[in-house]
mmCIF file of C-alpha atoms in Angstrom:
data_model
loop_
_atom_site.group_PDB
_atom_site.id
_atom_site.type_symbol
_atom_site.label_atom_id
_atom_site.label_comp_id
_atom_site.label_asym_id
_atom_site.label_seq_id
_atom_site.Cartn_x
_atom_site.Cartn_y
_atom_site.Cartn_z
ATOM 1 C CA UNK V 1 33.338 -86.977 -49.953
ATOM 2 C CA UNK V 2 30.409 -89.323 -49.634
ATOM 3 C CA UNK V 3 28.752 -87.616 -52.566
ATOM 4 C CA UNK V 4 31.631 -88.123 -54.976
ATOM 5 C CA UNK V 5 31.141 -90.632 -57.847
ATOM 6 C CA UNK V 6 32.528 -94.022 -57.250
ATOM 7 C CA UNK V 7 32.753 -93.496 -53.536
ATOM 8 C CA UNK V 8 29.583 -95.292 -52.587
ATOM 9 C CA UNK V 9 29.823 -97.275 -49.483
ATOM 10 C CA UNK V 10 29.105 -100.994 -49.759
ATOM 11 C CA UNK V 11 25.588 -101.856 -48.750
ATOM 12 C CA UNK V 12 24.345 -98.295 -49.183
ATOM 13 C CA UNK V 13 21.871 -97.250 -51.733
ATOM 14 C CA UNK V 14 22.335 -94.059 -53.623
ATOM 15 C CA UNK V 15 19.714 -91.285 -53.147
ATOM 16 C CA UNK V 16 18.108 -90.036 -56.284
ATOM 17 C CA UNK V 17 19.083 -86.454 -57.322
ATOM 18 C CA UNK V 18 16.417 -83.859 -56.615
ATOM 19 C CA UNK V 19 14.320 -82.907 -59.561
ATOM 20 C CA UNK V 20 14.720 -79.422 -60.972
ATOM 21 C CA UNK V 21 11.754 -77.159 -60.267
ATOM 22 C CA UNK V 22 9.642 -76.306 -63.251
ATOM 23 C CA UNK V 23 9.598 -72.679 -64.249
ATOM 24 C CA UNK V 24 6.604 -70.914 -62.830
ATOM 25 C CA UNK V 25 4.437 -69.318 -65.361
ATOM 26 C CA UNK V 26 4.190 -65.543 -65.079
ATOM 27 C CA UNK V 27 0.942 -64.401 -63.513
ATOM 28 C CA UNK V 28 -1.079 -62.195 -65.669
ATOM 29 C CA UNK V 29 -2.847 -59.183 -64.219
ATOM 30 C CA UNK V 30 -6.461 -59.843 -63.762
ATOM 31 C CA UNK V 31 -8.672 -57.866 -66.016
ATOM 32 C CA UNK V 32 -10.876 -55.418 -64.240
ATOM 33 C CA UNK V 33 -14.377 -56.566 -63.922
ATOM 34 C CA UNK V 34 -17.310 -54.407 -64.636
ATOM 35 C CA UNK V 35 -18.439 -54.434 -61.051
ATOM 36 C CA UNK V 36 -16.424 -55.344 -58.044
ATOM 37 C CA UNK V 37 -17.941 -57.534 -55.506
ATOM 38 C CA UNK V 38 -19.158 -55.659 -52.495
ATOM 39 C CA UNK V 39 -16.829 -55.912 -49.585
ATOM 40 C CA UNK V 40 -18.256 -57.471 -46.514
ATOM 41 C CA UNK V 41 -18.986 -54.853 -43.836
ATOM 42 C CA UNK V 42 -17.025 -55.310 -40.626
ATOM 43 C CA UNK V 43 -18.984 -55.110 -37.454
ATOM 44 C CA UNK V 44 -17.485 -52.628 -35.006
ATOM 45 C CA UNK V 45 -16.390 -54.298 -31.867
ATOM 46 C CA UNK V 46 -15.079 -52.772 -28.667
ATOM 47 C CA UNK V 47 -11.288 -52.814 -28.521
ATOM 48 C CA UNK V 48 -9.761 -55.225 -26.123
ATOM 49 C CA UNK V 49 -8.434 -53.647 -22.966
ATOM 50 C CA UNK V 50 -4.778 -52.722 -23.131
ATOM 51 C CA UNK V 51 -2.501 -53.301 -20.188
ATOM 52 C CA UNK V 52 -0.229 -50.240 -20.361
ATOM 53 C CA UNK V 53 1.897 -51.591 -17.555
ATOM 54 C CA UNK V 54 3.058 -54.455 -19.811
ATOM 55 C CA UNK V 55 3.836 -52.198 -22.787
ATOM 56 C CA UNK V 56 7.435 -51.388 -23.574
ATOM 57 C CA UNK V 57 7.193 -47.770 -24.787
ATOM 58 C CA UNK V 58 10.925 -47.585 -25.460
ATOM 59 C CA UNK V 59 10.540 -49.979 -28.412
ATOM 60 C CA UNK V 60 7.589 -48.196 -29.969
ATOM 61 C CA UNK V 61 8.160 -46.213 -33.144
ATOM 62 C CA UNK V 62 6.608 -42.793 -32.565
ATOM 63 C CA UNK V 63 8.022 -41.272 -35.740
ATOM 64 C CA UNK V 64 5.131 -42.518 -37.797
ATOM 65 C CA UNK V 65 2.464 -41.035 -35.630
ATOM 66 C CA UNK V 66 0.601 -37.989 -36.914
ATOM 67 C CA UNK V 67 0.424 -35.840 -33.781
ATOM 68 C CA UNK V 68 -1.040 -32.863 -35.641
ATOM 69 C CA UNK V 69 -3.947 -34.914 -36.879
ATOM 70 C CA UNK V 70 -4.490 -36.355 -33.437
ATOM 71 C CA UNK V 71 -4.540 -32.881 -31.913
ATOM 72 C CA UNK V 72 -6.925 -31.606 -34.567
ATOM 73 C CA UNK V 73 -9.218 -34.517 -33.977
ATOM 74 C CA UNK V 74 -9.190 -33.817 -30.269
ATOM 75 C CA UNK V 75 -9.883 -30.111 -30.756
ATOM 76 C CA UNK V 76 -12.760 -30.855 -33.090
ATOM 77 C CA UNK V 77 -14.500 -32.989 -30.534
ATOM 78 C CA UNK V 78 -17.330 -31.067 -28.810
ATOM 79 C CA UNK V 79 -16.870 -30.667 -25.075
ATOM 80 C CA UNK V 80 -19.772 -30.613 -22.668
ATOM 81 C CA UNK V 81 -18.746 -27.905 -20.173
ATOM 82 C CA UNK V 82 -21.844 -28.472 -18.109
ATOM 83 C CA UNK V 83 -20.933 -32.110 -17.664
ATOM 84 C CA UNK V 84 -17.356 -31.286 -16.676
ATOM 85 C CA UNK V 85 -18.170 -28.941 -13.786
ATOM 86 C CA UNK V 86 -21.166 -29.241 -11.594
ATOM 87 C CA UNK V 87 -22.715 -26.112 -9.964
ATOM 88 C CA UNK V 88 -21.283 -27.169 -6.613
ATOM 89 C CA UNK V 89 -17.736 -27.096 -8.046
ATOM 90 C CA UNK V 90 -17.921 -23.482 -9.330
ATOM 91 C CA UNK V 91 -15.703 -20.900 -7.679
ATOM 92 C CA UNK V 92 -14.155 -17.494 -8.280
ATOM 93 C CA UNK V 93 -15.253 -15.839 -11.506
ATOM 94 C CA UNK V 94 -17.478 -18.846 -12.324
ATOM 95 C CA UNK V 95 -19.886 -17.830 -9.574
ATOM 96 C CA UNK V 96 -23.021 -15.930 -10.596
ATOM 97 C CA UNK V 97 -23.089 -12.160 -10.002
ATOM 98 C CA UNK V 98 -24.345 -11.034 -6.616
ATOM 99 C CA UNK V 99 -23.997 -8.473 -3.824
ATOM 100 C CA UNK V 100 -22.489 -10.655 -1.138
ATOM 101 C CA UNK V 101 -19.789 -8.954 0.990
ATOM 102 C CA UNK V 102 -16.162 -9.637 0.167
ATOM 103 C CA UNK V 103 -14.437 -12.266 2.286
ATOM 104 C CA UNK V 104 -12.236 -11.096 5.123
ATOM 105 C CA UNK V 105 -8.596 -10.470 4.283
ATOM 106 C CA UNK V 106 -6.561 -13.413 5.523
ATOM 107 C CA UNK V 107 -4.001 -12.450 8.152
ATOM 108 C CA UNK V 108 -1.898 -15.465 9.014
ATOM 109 C CA UNK V 109 -0.305 -14.996 12.387
ATOM 110 C CA UNK V 110 2.400 -17.603 12.293
ATOM 111 C CA UNK V 111 4.110 -16.176 15.383
ATOM 112 C CA UNK V 112 1.108 -17.293 17.442
ATOM 113 C CA UNK V 113 2.242 -20.871 16.914
ATOM 114 C CA UNK V 114 5.418 -20.192 18.917
ATOM 115 C CA UNK V 115 4.645 -17.233 21.219
ATOM 116 C CA UNK V 116 1.708 -16.373 23.437
ATOM 117 C CA UNK V 117 -1.190 -15.329 21.131
ATOM 118 C CA UNK V 118 -2.353 -12.637 23.583
ATOM 119 C CA UNK V 119 1.126 -11.067 23.711
ATOM 120 C CA UNK V 120 1.404 -11.144 19.917
ATOM 121 C CA UNK V 121 -2.043 -9.527 19.592
ATOM 122 C CA UNK V 122 -0.913 -6.630 21.803
ATOM 123 C CA UNK V 123 2.268 -6.261 19.753
ATOM 124 C CA UNK V 124 0.287 -6.166 16.505
ATOM 125 C CA UNK V 125 -2.050 -3.551 17.954
ATOM 126 C CA UNK V 126 0.893 -1.312 18.878
ATOM 127 C CA UNK V 127 2.437 -1.778 15.445
ATOM 128 C CA UNK V 128 -0.755 -0.905 13.590
ATOM 129 C CA UNK V 129 -1.330 2.147 15.786
ATOM 130 C CA UNK V 130 2.197 3.464 15.291
ATOM 131 C CA UNK V 131 2.251 2.855 11.538
ATOM 132 C CA UNK V 132 -1.140 4.552 11.230
ATOM 133 C CA UNK V 133 0.033 7.842 12.769
ATOM 134 C CA UNK V 134 -0.468 6.908 16.399
ATOM 135 C CA UNK V 135 3.088 7.529 17.553
ATOM 136 C CA UNK V 136 3.663 10.271 20.121
ATOM 137 C CA UNK V 137 6.321 12.966 19.696
ATOM 138 C CA UNK V 138 7.241 16.253 21.339
ATOM 139 C CA UNK V 139 9.144 19.327 20.182
ATOM 140 C CA UNK V 140 10.099 22.726 21.544
ATOM 141 C CA UNK V 141 10.900 25.285 18.843
ATOM 142 C CA UNK V 142 12.382 28.704 19.599
ATOM 143 C CA UNK V 143 11.939 30.261 16.195
ATOM 144 C CA UNK V 144 13.012 33.794 17.093
ATOM 145 C CA UNK V 145 15.110 34.868 20.055
ATOM 146 C CA UNK V 146 16.830 38.098 19.043
ATOM 147 C CA UNK V 147 18.122 41.512 19.948
ATOM 148 C CA UNK V 148 16.940 44.421 17.823
ATOM 149 C CA UNK V 149 19.098 47.480 17.314
ATOM 150 C CA UNK V 150 17.140 50.533 16.134
ATOM 151 C CA UNK V 151 17.867 54.223 15.921
ATOM 152 C CA UNK V 152 17.657 55.406 19.508
ATOM 153 C CA UNK V 153 15.676 52.404 20.771
ATOM 154 C CA UNK V 154 17.057 48.903 21.248
ATOM 155 C CA UNK V 155 14.808 46.024 22.053
ATOM 156 C CA UNK V 156 14.287 42.281 22.084
ATOM 157 C CA UNK V 157 11.784 39.824 20.675
ATOM 158 C CA UNK V 158 10.898 36.151 21.015
ATOM 159 C CA UNK V 159 8.550 33.771 19.239
ATOM 160 C CA UNK V 160 8.235 30.028 19.671
ATOM 161 C CA UNK V 161 6.014 27.044 20.320
ATOM 162 C CA UNK V 162 5.971 23.617 21.922
ATOM 163 C CA UNK V 163 3.770 20.699 20.952
ATOM 164 C CA UNK V 164 3.075 17.189 22.092
ATOM 165 C CA UNK V 165 1.194 14.485 20.188
ATOM 166 C CA UNK V 166 1.201 12.532 16.960
ATOM 167 C CA UNK V 167 0.621 13.058 13.279
ATOM 168 C CA UNK V 168 -3.129 13.561 13.710
ATOM 169 C CA UNK V 169 -3.734 15.085 17.151
ATOM 170 C CA UNK V 170 -1.483 17.525 19.023
ATOM 171 C CA UNK V 171 -1.527 19.847 21.984
ATOM 172 C CA UNK V 172 0.244 23.120 21.111
ATOM 173 C CA UNK V 173 1.452 26.024 23.239
ATOM 174 C CA UNK V 174 2.591 29.223 21.503
ATOM 175 C CA UNK V 175 4.134 32.371 22.885
ATOM 176 C CA UNK V 176 5.511 35.619 21.477
ATOM 177 C CA UNK V 177 6.340 39.087 22.695
ATOM 178 C CA UNK V 178 8.683 42.055 22.544
ATOM 179 C CA UNK V 179 9.968 44.897 24.632
ATOM 180 C CA UNK V 180 12.579 47.612 25.014
ATOM 181 C CA UNK V 181 15.885 46.979 26.742
ATOM 182 C CA UNK V 182 15.821 48.493 30.203
ATOM 183 C CA UNK V 183 12.126 49.259 29.966
ATOM 184 C CA UNK V 184 8.835 47.480 30.582
ATOM 185 C CA UNK V 185 7.474 44.642 28.470
ATOM 186 C CA UNK V 186 5.454 46.046 25.567
ATOM 187 C CA UNK V 187 3.599 43.002 24.288
ATOM 188 C CA UNK V 188 3.306 39.375 25.383
ATOM 189 C CA UNK V 189 0.797 36.610 24.651
ATOM 190 C CA UNK V 190 0.339 32.878 25.243
ATOM 191 C CA UNK V 191 -1.851 30.475 23.247
ATOM 192 C CA UNK V 192 -3.048 27.016 24.264
ATOM 193 C CA UNK V 193 -4.352 25.126 21.218
ATOM 194 C CA UNK V 194 -5.566 21.770 20.025
ATOM 195 C CA UNK V 195 -4.270 20.879 16.535
ATOM 196 C CA UNK V 196 -5.921 18.377 14.210
ATOM 197 C CA UNK V 197 -4.435 17.345 10.861
ATOM 198 C CA UNK V 198 -6.781 18.212 7.967
ATOM 199 C CA UNK V 199 -4.450 16.961 5.262
ATOM 200 C CA UNK V 200 -0.874 15.913 4.694
ATOM 201 C CA UNK V 201 0.381 19.512 4.983
ATOM 202 C CA UNK V 202 -2.018 21.502 7.172
ATOM 203 C CA UNK V 203 -3.319 21.453 10.740
ATOM 204 C CA UNK V 204 -6.506 23.053 12.022
ATOM 205 C CA UNK V 205 -5.913 24.747 15.380
ATOM 206 C CA UNK V 206 -8.409 25.890 17.974
ATOM 207 C CA UNK V 207 -8.072 27.058 21.570
ATOM 208 C CA UNK V 208 -7.555 30.199 23.635
ATOM 209 C CA UNK V 209 -5.176 33.133 23.571
ATOM 210 C CA UNK V 210 -4.363 35.310 26.554
ATOM 211 C CA UNK V 211 -2.675 38.702 26.183
ATOM 212 C CA UNK V 212 -0.543 39.733 29.165
ATOM 213 C CA UNK V 213 0.597 42.995 27.578
ATOM 214 C CA UNK V 214 -0.468 45.603 26.615
ATOM 215 C CA UNK V 215 -3.082 46.123 29.257
ATOM 216 C CA UNK V 216 -5.757 45.607 30.068
ATOM 217 C CA UNK V 217 -5.383 41.842 29.695
ATOM 218 C CA UNK V 218 -7.594 40.089 27.174
ATOM 219 C CA UNK V 219 -8.615 36.470 26.538
ATOM 220 C CA UNK V 220 -9.615 35.338 23.055
ATOM 221 C CA UNK V 221 -11.127 32.262 21.472
ATOM 222 C CA UNK V 222 -8.775 31.215 18.694
ATOM 223 C CA UNK V 223 -9.170 29.287 15.458
ATOM 224 C CA UNK V 224 -6.700 29.035 12.605
ATOM 225 C CA UNK V 225 -4.661 26.910 10.226
ATOM 226 C CA UNK V 226 -0.958 26.267 10.091
ATOM 227 C CA UNK V 227 1.090 24.287 7.610
ATOM 228 C CA UNK V 228 3.186 24.057 4.491
ATOM 229 C CA UNK V 229 1.793 25.834 1.419
ATOM 230 C CA UNK V 230 2.842 25.091 -2.182
ATOM 231 C CA UNK V 231 6.430 26.044 -3.024
ATOM 232 C CA UNK V 232 7.457 25.291 0.596
ATOM 233 C CA UNK V 233 6.044 28.401 2.250
ATOM 234 C CA UNK V 234 5.320 28.011 5.965
ATOM 235 C CA UNK V 235 2.086 29.863 6.728
ATOM 236 C CA UNK V 236 0.047 30.531 9.860
ATOM 237 C CA UNK V 237 -3.325 32.302 9.821
ATOM 238 C CA UNK V 238 -5.608 32.764 12.814
ATOM 239 C CA UNK V 239 -8.677 34.682 13.986
ATOM 240 C CA UNK V 240 -9.188 35.821 17.594
ATOM 241 C CA UNK V 241 -12.501 36.722 19.237
ATOM 242 C CA UNK V 242 -12.169 38.402 22.654
ATOM 243 C CA UNK V 243 -14.533 37.902 25.555
ATOM 244 C CA UNK V 244 -15.315 41.620 25.262
ATOM 245 C CA UNK V 245 -16.300 41.319 21.585
ATOM 246 C CA UNK V 246 -13.172 42.469 19.745
ATOM 247 C CA UNK V 247 -12.171 40.483 16.664
ATOM 248 C CA UNK V 248 -8.542 40.367 15.582
ATOM 249 C CA UNK V 249 -6.651 38.493 12.866
ATOM 250 C CA UNK V 250 -3.077 37.564 12.034
ATOM 251 C CA UNK V 251 -1.329 36.168 8.963
ATOM 252 C CA UNK V 252 2.352 35.307 8.909
ATOM 253 C CA UNK V 253 4.680 33.228 6.815
ATOM 254 C CA UNK V 254 8.267 32.569 5.918
ATOM 255 C CA UNK V 255 10.350 30.679 3.407
ATOM 256 C CA UNK V 256 13.676 28.915 3.996
ATOM 257 C CA UNK V 257 15.927 29.394 0.987
ATOM 258 C CA UNK V 258 18.797 26.943 1.432
ATOM 259 C CA UNK V 259 21.984 28.438 -0.008
ATOM 260 C CA UNK V 260 24.182 25.568 1.129
ATOM 261 C CA UNK V 261 23.727 22.675 3.511
ATOM 262 C CA UNK V 262 24.332 25.063 6.442
ATOM 263 C CA UNK V 263 23.539 28.601 5.223
ATOM 264 C CA UNK V 264 19.807 29.410 5.010
ATOM 265 C CA UNK V 265 18.276 32.731 3.958
ATOM 266 C CA UNK V 266 14.816 33.330 5.415
ATOM 267 C CA UNK V 267 12.460 36.072 4.209
ATOM 268 C CA UNK V 268 9.629 36.610 6.683
ATOM 269 C CA UNK V 269 6.382 38.608 6.815
ATOM 270 C CA UNK V 270 3.622 39.227 9.373
ATOM 271 C CA UNK V 271 0.413 41.271 9.190
ATOM 272 C CA UNK V 272 -2.070 41.960 12.045
ATOM 273 C CA UNK V 273 -5.651 43.123 11.583
ATOM 274 C CA UNK V 274 -8.594 44.349 13.676
ATOM 275 C CA UNK V 275 -12.271 44.517 12.837
ATOM 276 C CA UNK V 276 -12.914 47.530 15.110
ATOM 277 C CA UNK V 277 -11.098 50.195 17.076
ATOM 278 C CA UNK V 278 -9.868 49.228 20.512
ATOM 279 C CA UNK V 279 -8.768 52.610 21.824
ATOM 280 C CA UNK V 280 -7.870 51.413 25.315
ATOM 281 C CA UNK V 281 -5.163 49.243 23.766
ATOM 282 C CA UNK V 282 -4.173 51.675 20.997
ATOM 283 C CA UNK V 283 -5.505 49.447 18.195
ATOM 284 C CA UNK V 284 -7.334 50.864 15.185
ATOM 285 C CA UNK V 285 -9.539 49.083 12.676
ATOM 286 C CA UNK V 286 -8.085 47.602 9.505
ATOM 287 C CA UNK V 287 -4.447 46.569 9.160
ATOM 288 C CA UNK V 288 -2.898 47.535 12.483
ATOM 289 C CA UNK V 289 0.786 46.760 11.838
ATOM 290 C CA UNK V 290 3.123 44.815 9.539
ATOM 291 C CA UNK V 291 6.635 43.412 9.745
ATOM 292 C CA UNK V 292 9.034 42.369 6.980
ATOM 293 C CA UNK V 293 12.346 40.714 7.714
ATOM 294 C CA UNK V 294 15.290 38.992 6.102
ATOM 295 C CA UNK V 295 17.482 36.744 8.223
ATOM 296 C CA UNK V 296 20.551 34.696 7.343
ATOM 297 C CA UNK V 297 21.337 31.825 9.680
ATOM 298 C CA UNK V 298 24.127 29.290 9.922
ATOM 299 C CA UNK V 299 23.209 25.823 11.183
ATOM 300 C CA UNK V 300 26.044 24.653 13.391
ATOM 301 C CA UNK V 301 23.666 21.777 13.950
ATOM 302 C CA UNK V 302 20.138 21.398 12.699
ATOM 303 C CA UNK V 303 18.964 22.122 16.230
ATOM 304 C CA UNK V 304 21.218 25.138 16.819
ATOM 305 C CA UNK V 305 21.540 28.032 14.359
ATOM 306 C CA UNK V 306 22.579 31.647 15.104
ATOM 307 C CA UNK V 307 21.450 34.308 12.631
ATOM 308 C CA UNK V 308 21.706 37.973 11.658
ATOM 309 C CA UNK V 309 19.420 40.096 9.558
ATOM 310 C CA UNK V 310 17.300 43.190 9.138
ATOM 311 C CA UNK V 311 13.710 43.857 10.204
ATOM 312 C CA UNK V 312 11.241 46.541 9.189
ATOM 313 C CA UNK V 313 8.186 47.220 11.375
ATOM 314 C CA UNK V 314 5.451 49.797 10.953
ATOM 315 C CA UNK V 315 2.142 50.612 12.634
ATOM 316 C CA UNK V 316 -0.445 51.477 10.042
ATOM 317 C CA UNK V 317 -3.773 53.292 9.726
ATOM 318 C CA UNK V 318 -5.613 54.317 12.868
ATOM 319 C CA UNK V 319 -3.159 52.335 14.986
ATOM 320 C CA UNK V 320 -0.326 54.599 13.824
ATOM 321 C CA UNK V 321 -2.486 57.654 14.530
ATOM 322 C CA UNK V 322 -3.194 56.447 18.072
ATOM 323 C CA UNK V 323 0.544 55.850 18.618
ATOM 324 C CA UNK V 324 1.530 59.328 17.462
ATOM 325 C CA UNK V 325 -1.153 60.807 19.679
ATOM 326 C CA UNK V 326 0.354 58.970 22.654
ATOM 327 C CA UNK V 327 3.882 60.103 21.777
ATOM 328 C CA UNK V 328 5.035 56.643 20.734
ATOM 329 C CA UNK V 329 7.144 55.573 17.778
ATOM 330 C CA UNK V 330 5.313 54.167 14.771
ATOM 331 C CA UNK V 331 8.153 51.877 13.676
ATOM 332 C CA UNK V 332 11.268 51.730 11.573
ATOM 333 C CA UNK V 333 14.087 49.519 10.385
ATOM 334 C CA UNK V 334 16.608 47.755 12.582
ATOM 335 C CA UNK V 335 19.398 45.197 12.643
ATOM 336 C CA UNK V 336 18.715 41.909 14.425
ATOM 337 C CA UNK V 337 20.908 39.130 15.755
ATOM 338 C CA UNK V 338 19.616 36.047 17.453
ATOM 339 C CA UNK V 339 19.362 32.302 17.733
ATOM 340 C CA UNK V 340 17.036 29.660 16.333
ATOM 341 C CA UNK V 341 16.965 26.394 18.271
ATOM 342 C CA UNK V 342 14.783 23.359 18.800
ATOM 343 C CA UNK V 343 14.846 20.125 20.690
#
């Protein structure tokens, strides 16, 4: 209201109205000169130190930054690898080639921090020995214990072994024999052997064999192999050298054909040989006798299995001739029934 005309207060002087600004003349573009003045060169100065602790990164605009260019610039910068790692800091594959022995395998024994270190060392020794085949086992196997029914002559037969030891070393005792029911024992032998594993499936055996029957008694040095051949054939081959110079040999094997989980059919074969004639014992040179059998057993338990089957035996060559000269039978076929057990 004070600015309205005619409303001036007494004693007050009126302010002059502001002058209108003059129109500014339009600036004309400067004509290019023939030569531009040289720009003054800026002297490079070291940037002032930046206190990153005082910077507020949340308010910085990162969208305008060219990260690709920054990365390319960094990658293009030459790096002095020799300056980054001194020879004393090299390790692993950075080390120069040499023939130094490999470092020992670390074996942290954390249990030693709680228990007696000596007691834990004994426990580790037992564990390593047992896991490395040092455990001790024992087994008694009665492979054949049977009655044999033949035409006009019934008999019996046994064959088995017992061993004590581990996976690598064993002490083995073997025995086998046969005879006629109600008559004298025809043949019997015992072997005491040391067995050493020569692979995952075979053992090398060496020791002595003593023949009780037939007489006269003989003692032999024995060496042979026993184990599991390809296709799951159990084989046993041995050579025997008597104290009197006779050399004998034996090869036998069998195969367990599992029909069911309890019924097993077992074909079996055995061949005996002699390098020379031993007339006092009725043995001729060459193949002396052979036996082929087929037995079917039922495993009531794995450790207890009765069986029935057939068996064919025959003396051959000069051995058969010596038997006929002495009025003895040379062999035949018979029915067998027996028991296979182990524990």
